[in-house]
Coordinates of C-alpha atoms in Angstrom, one line a residue:
X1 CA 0.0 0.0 0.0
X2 CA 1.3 3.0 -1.2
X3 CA -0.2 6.5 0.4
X4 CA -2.1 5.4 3.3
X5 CA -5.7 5.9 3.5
X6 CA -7.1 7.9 6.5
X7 CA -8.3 4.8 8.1
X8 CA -4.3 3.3 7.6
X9 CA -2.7 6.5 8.5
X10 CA -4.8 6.4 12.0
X11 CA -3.7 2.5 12.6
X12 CA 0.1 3.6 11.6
X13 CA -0.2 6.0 14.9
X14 CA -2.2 3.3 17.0
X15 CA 0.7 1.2 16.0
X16 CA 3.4 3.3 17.0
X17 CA 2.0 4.4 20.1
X18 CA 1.8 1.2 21.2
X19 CA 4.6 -0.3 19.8
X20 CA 7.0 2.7 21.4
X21 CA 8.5 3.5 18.2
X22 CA 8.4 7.2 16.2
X23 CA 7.9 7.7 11.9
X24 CA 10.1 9.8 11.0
X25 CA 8.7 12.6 9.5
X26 CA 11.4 13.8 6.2
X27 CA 11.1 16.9 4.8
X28 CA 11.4 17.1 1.2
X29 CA 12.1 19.7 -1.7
X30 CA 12.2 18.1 -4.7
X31 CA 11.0 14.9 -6.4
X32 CA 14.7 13.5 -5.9
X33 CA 14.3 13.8 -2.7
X34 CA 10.9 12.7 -2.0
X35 CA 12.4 9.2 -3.6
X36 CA 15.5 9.3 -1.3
X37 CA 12.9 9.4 1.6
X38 CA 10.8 6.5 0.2
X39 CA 13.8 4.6 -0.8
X40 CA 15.4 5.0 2.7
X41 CA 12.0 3.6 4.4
X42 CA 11.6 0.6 1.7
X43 CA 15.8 -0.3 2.8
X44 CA 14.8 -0.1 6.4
X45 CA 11.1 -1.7 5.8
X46 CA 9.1 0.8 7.7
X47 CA 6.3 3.0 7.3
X48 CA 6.8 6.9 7.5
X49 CA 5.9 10.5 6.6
X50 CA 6.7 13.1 3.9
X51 CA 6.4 16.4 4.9
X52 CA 6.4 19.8 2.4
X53 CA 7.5 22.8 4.6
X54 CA 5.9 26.2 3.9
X55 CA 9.7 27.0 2.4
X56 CA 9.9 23.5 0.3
X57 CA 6.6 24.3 -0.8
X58 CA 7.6 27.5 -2.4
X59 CA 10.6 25.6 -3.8
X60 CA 8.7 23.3 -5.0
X61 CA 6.5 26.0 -7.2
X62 CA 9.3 27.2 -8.8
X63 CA 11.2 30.5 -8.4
X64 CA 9.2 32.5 -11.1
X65 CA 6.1 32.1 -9.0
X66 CA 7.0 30.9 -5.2
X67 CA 2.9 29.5 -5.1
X68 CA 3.1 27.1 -2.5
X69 CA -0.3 25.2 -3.0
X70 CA 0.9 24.5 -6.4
X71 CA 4.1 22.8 -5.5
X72 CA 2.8 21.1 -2.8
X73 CA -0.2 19.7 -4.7
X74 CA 2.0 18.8 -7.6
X75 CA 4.6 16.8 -5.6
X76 CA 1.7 15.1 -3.8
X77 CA 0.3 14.1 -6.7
X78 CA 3.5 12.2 -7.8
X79 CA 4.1 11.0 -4.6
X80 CA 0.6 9.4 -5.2
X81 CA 2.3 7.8 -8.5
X82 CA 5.6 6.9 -7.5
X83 CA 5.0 5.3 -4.4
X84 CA 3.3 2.7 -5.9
X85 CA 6.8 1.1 -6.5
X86 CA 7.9 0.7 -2.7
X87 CA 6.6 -1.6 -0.7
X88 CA 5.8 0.8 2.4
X89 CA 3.1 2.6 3.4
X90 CA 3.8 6.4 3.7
X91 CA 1.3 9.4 5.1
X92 CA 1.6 13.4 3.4
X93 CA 1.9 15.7 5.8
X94 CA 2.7 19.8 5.5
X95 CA 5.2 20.8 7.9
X96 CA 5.2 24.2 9.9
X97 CA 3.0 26.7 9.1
X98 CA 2.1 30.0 10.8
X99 CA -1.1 32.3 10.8
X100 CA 0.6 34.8 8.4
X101 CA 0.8 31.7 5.9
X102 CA -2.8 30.2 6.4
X103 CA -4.4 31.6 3.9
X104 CA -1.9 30.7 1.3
X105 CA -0.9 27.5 2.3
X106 CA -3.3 24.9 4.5
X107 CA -6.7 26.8 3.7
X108 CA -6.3 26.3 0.4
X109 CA -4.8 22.8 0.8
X110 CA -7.5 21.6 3.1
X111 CA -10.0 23.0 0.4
X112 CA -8.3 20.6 -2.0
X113 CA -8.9 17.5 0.2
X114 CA -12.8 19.2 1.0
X115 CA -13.5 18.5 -2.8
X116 CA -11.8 15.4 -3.4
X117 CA -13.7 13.6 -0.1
X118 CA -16.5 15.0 -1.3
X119 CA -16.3 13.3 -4.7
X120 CA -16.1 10.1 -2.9
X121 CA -11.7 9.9 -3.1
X122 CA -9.1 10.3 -0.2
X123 CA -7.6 14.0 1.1
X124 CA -4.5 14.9 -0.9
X125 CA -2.5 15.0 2.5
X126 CA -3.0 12.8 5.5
X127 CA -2.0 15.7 8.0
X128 CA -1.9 19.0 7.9
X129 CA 1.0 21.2 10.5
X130 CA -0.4 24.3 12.4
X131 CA 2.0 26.3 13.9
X132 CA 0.6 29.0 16.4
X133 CA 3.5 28.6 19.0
X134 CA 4.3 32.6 17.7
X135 CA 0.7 33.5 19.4
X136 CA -0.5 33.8 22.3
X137 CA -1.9 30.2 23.5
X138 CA -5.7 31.5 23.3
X139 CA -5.4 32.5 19.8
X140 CA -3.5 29.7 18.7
X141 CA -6.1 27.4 20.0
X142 CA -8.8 29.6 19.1
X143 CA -7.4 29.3 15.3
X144 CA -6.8 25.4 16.2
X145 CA -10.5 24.6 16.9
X146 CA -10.9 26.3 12.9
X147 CA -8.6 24.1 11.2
X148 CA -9.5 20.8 13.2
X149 CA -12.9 20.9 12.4
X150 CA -12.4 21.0 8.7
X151 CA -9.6 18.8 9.3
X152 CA -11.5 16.2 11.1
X153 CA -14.1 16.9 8.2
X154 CA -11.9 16.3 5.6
X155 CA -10.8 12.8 6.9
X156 CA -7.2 14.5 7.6
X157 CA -5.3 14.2 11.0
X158 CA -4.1 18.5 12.1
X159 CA -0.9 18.9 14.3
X160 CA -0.8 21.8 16.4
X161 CA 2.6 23.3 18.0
X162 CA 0.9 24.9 21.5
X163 CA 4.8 26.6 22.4
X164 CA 7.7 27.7 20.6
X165 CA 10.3 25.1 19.8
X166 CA 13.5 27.4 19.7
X167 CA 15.8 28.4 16.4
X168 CA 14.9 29.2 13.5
X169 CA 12.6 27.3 10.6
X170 CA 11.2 28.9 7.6
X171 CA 11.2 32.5 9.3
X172 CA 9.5 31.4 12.8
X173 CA 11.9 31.7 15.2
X174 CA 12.7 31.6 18.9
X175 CA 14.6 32.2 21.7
X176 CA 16.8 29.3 23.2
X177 CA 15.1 30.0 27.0
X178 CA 13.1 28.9 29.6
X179 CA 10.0 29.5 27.4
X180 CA 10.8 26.4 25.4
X181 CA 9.5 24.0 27.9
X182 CA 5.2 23.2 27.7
X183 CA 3.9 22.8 31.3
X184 CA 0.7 20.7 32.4
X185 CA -1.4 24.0 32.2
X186 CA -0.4 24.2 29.1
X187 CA -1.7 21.0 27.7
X188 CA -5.0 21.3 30.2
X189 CA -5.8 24.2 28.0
X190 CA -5.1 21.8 25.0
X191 CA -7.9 19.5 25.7
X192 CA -10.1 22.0 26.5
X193 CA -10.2 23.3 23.0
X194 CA -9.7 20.3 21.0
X195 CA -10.7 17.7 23.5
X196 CA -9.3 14.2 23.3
X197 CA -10.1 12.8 20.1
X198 CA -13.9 13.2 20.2
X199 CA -13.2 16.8 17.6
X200 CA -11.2 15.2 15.5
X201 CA -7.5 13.4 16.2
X202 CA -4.6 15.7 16.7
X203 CA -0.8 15.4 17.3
X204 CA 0.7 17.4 19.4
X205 CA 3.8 19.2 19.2
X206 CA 5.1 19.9 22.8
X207 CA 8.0 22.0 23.6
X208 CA 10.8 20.1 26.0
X209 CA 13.9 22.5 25.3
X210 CA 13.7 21.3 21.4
X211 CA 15.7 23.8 19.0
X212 CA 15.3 23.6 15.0
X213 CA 18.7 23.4 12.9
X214 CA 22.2 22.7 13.6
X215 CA 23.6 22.2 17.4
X216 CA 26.0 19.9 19.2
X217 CA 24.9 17.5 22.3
X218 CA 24.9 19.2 25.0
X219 CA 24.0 22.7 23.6
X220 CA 20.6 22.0 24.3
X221 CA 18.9 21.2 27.7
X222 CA 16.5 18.4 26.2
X223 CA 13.9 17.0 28.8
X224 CA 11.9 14.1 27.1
X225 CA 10.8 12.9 30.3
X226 CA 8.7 16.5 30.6
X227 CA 6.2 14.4 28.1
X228 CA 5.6 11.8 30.8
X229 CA 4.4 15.0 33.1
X230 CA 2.2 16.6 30.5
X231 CA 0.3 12.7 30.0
X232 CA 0.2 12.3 33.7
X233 CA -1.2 15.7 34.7
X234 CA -4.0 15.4 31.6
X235 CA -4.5 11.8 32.6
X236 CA -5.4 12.6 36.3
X237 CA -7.9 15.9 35.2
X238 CA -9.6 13.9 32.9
X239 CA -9.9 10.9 34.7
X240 CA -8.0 8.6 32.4
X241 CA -6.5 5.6 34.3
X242 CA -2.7 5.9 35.4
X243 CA 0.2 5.3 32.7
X244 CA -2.1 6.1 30.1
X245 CA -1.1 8.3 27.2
X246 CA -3.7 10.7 26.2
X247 CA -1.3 12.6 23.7
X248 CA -0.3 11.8 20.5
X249 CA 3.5 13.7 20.7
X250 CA 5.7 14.8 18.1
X251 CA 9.2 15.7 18.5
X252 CA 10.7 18.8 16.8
X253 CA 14.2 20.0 16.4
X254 CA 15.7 16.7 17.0
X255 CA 19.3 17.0 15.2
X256 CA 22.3 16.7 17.5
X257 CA 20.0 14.7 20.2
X258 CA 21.6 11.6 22.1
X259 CA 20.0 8.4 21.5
X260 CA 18.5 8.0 25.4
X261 CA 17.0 11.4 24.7
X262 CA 15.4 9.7 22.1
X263 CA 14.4 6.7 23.4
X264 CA 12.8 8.4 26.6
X265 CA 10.8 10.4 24.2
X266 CA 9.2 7.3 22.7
X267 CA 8.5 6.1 25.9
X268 CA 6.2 9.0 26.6
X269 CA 4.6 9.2 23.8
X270 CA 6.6 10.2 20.4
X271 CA 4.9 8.8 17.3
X272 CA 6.5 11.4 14.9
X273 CA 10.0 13.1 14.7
X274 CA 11.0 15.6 12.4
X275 CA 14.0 15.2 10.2
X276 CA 15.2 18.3 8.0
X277 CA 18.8 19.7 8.8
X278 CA 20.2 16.4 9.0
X279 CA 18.9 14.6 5.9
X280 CA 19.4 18.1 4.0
X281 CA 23.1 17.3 5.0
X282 CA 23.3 13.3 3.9
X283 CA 21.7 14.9 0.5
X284 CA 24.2 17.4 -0.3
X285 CA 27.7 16.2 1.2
X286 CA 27.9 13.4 -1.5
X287 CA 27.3 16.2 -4.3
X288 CA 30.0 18.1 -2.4
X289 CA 32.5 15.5 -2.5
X290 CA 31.6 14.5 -6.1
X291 CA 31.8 18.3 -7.4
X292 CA 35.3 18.9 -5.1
X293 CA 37.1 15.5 -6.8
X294 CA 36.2 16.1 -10.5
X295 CA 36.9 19.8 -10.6
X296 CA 38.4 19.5 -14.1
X297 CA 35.7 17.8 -14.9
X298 CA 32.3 19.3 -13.6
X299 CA 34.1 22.8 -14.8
X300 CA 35.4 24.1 -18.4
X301 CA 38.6 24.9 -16.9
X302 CA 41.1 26.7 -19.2
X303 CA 39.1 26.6 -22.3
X304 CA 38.8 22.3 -21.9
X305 CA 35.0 21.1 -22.5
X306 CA 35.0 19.2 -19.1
X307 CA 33.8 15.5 -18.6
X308 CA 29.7 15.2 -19.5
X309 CA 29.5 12.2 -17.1
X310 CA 30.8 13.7 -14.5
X311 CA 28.6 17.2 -15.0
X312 CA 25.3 15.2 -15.8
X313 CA 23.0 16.0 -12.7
X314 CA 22.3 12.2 -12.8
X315 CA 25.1 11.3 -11.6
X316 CA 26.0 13.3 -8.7
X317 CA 22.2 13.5 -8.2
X318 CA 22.3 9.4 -8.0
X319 CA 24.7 10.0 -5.0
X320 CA 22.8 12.7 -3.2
X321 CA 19.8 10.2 -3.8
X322 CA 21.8 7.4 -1.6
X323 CA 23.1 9.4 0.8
X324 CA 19.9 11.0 2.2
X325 CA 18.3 7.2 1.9
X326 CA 21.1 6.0 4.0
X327 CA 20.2 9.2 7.1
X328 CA 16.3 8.0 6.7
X329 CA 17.4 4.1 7.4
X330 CA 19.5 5.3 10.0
X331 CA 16.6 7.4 11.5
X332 CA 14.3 4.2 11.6
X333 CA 16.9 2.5 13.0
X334 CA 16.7 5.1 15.9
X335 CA 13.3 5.4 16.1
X336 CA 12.6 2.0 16.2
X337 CA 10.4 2.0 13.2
X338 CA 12.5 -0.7 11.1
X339 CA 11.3 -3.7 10.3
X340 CA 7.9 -2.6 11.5
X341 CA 6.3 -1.9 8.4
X342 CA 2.2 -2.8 8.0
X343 CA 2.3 -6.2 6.2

């Protein structure tokens, strides 16, 4: 099964809930990457996500126009195609996207999905990404109650961010500070707006000291184990029994983190985890290294006409392809997703 249905999509998160294991989530830009991503799942034989952020979406239109709903349509609608020749299932998802970018980016998108559900077909994308953690909390829910109706309407799974994760992605940034951890208030005020399932399923994007981009262990003051508090504390209000999990969690900003970071994160929760910086990396360092040993050759140096099979984008792009494939296997490996494809 290629792009998993909405009924598939919810059993790949029952699945990893209870199994303890994450999907990683890829970010892609390009159709050459989008196949890295479902090469690297079909090596490690696991399920996972492809996710278009607001800035790949742009990419994705093209740089004459920048329209994000047409590049993110278009690649889904080959993702659609060429997915058909791997044998895992895979859920479209649109990464971070904040208020200033609604209107020109999930609106429209969740529109799309409207028309096609109503015509008797599947939504587009499986999960839609709202970012509000630049607001204050009220508004963001207030805007989150919006989206997951018509989300939840539309047969399509929203993911709200309720505080900020720190750095820097696509233009939303944050401070590194003590405002990067959720508290139990927090996520109280969650259910209250969007309940706990009964409006529509959600995944939640909880801050624990996560920071988008590039950082070394350490750096960061990750606490994974703050999930564990935000389940308990929901748990007791609502009268859930003890050690259940009412949140579905994702985990943000995950480069540079140690694998018992990780693995308490899955513990408490974690079916998603975000990959961008690092799989951006395993895609270009191959080019790199091809472009840096076959100078003469990728360049008309001193009036010679270079080497065609070394300038050809297929072949360096062939490497690039393998590299980033190799990260995503890797990532399974970590998030314990190998090997646990549906069969």
């Amino acid at each position: 099964m290629p792009i998993a249905t909405p009924e598939v999509y919810n059993e790949m998160l029952d699945r990893a809930k209870a199994g303890k294991f994450a999907y990683p989530a890829i970010n892609v830009t390009s159709t050459q990457t989008l196949h890295a991503a479902l090469r690297g799942f079909a090596e490690a034989e696991s399920d996972g996500i492809i996710q278009i952020s607001t800035g790949g979406a742009e990419f994705l239109g093209g740089q004459y126009s920048k329209d994000m709903v047409t590049g993110s349509v278009a690649l889904a609608e080959f993702a659609h195609i060429v997915a058909e020749k791997y044998p895992v299932t895979v859920a479209l998802h649109t990464d971070h996207c904040p208020k200033d970018k609604l209107d020109g980016y999930v609106r429209p998108l969740l529109s799309v999905s409207e028309e096609r559900v109503k015509a008797g077909r599947n939504p587009l994308f499986q999960s839609h990404m709202w970012d509000g953690s630049a607001e204050t909390l009220a508004d963001n829910l207030e805007i989150a109650q919006e989206l997951l109706a018509r989300a939840a309407a539309a047969k399509i799974i929203l993911e709200v961010e309720i505080t900020p994760t720190g750095g820097e992605e696509d233009g939303v940034s944050h401070e590194i500070n003590d405002s990067l951890y959720t508290t139990v208030d927090d996520a109280v005020r969650t259910v209250e707006a969007l309940g706990l399932g009964e409006k529509g399923r959600y995944l939640l994007a909880a801050s624990f000291g996560n920071v988008h981009g590039v950082y070394k262990p350490g750096n960061v003051v990750l606490r994974p184990d703050l999930l564990k508090e935000l389940n308990e504390g929901v748990a007791a209000k609502y009268g859930k029994p003890a050690g259940s999990q009412p949140f579905d969690f994702v985990f943000h900003g995950g480069s540079g983190s140690t694998a018992e970071e990780i693995a308490t994160a899955l513990d408490n929760g974690v079916v998603k985890m975000n990959l961008d910086t690092d799989t951006q990396y395993a895609f270009t360092r191959p080019v790199a290294d091809h472009m840096f040993r076959n100078y003469d050759g990728v360049l008309k140096v001193d009036g010679e006409v270079g080497s065609k099979k070394t300038y050809d984008p297929r072949t360096w792009g062939k490497l690039a392809e393998a590299g980033m494939a190799a990260r995503v296997v890797e990532a399974t490996q970590h998030l314990r997703s190998a090997g646990q494809k549906i069969k």
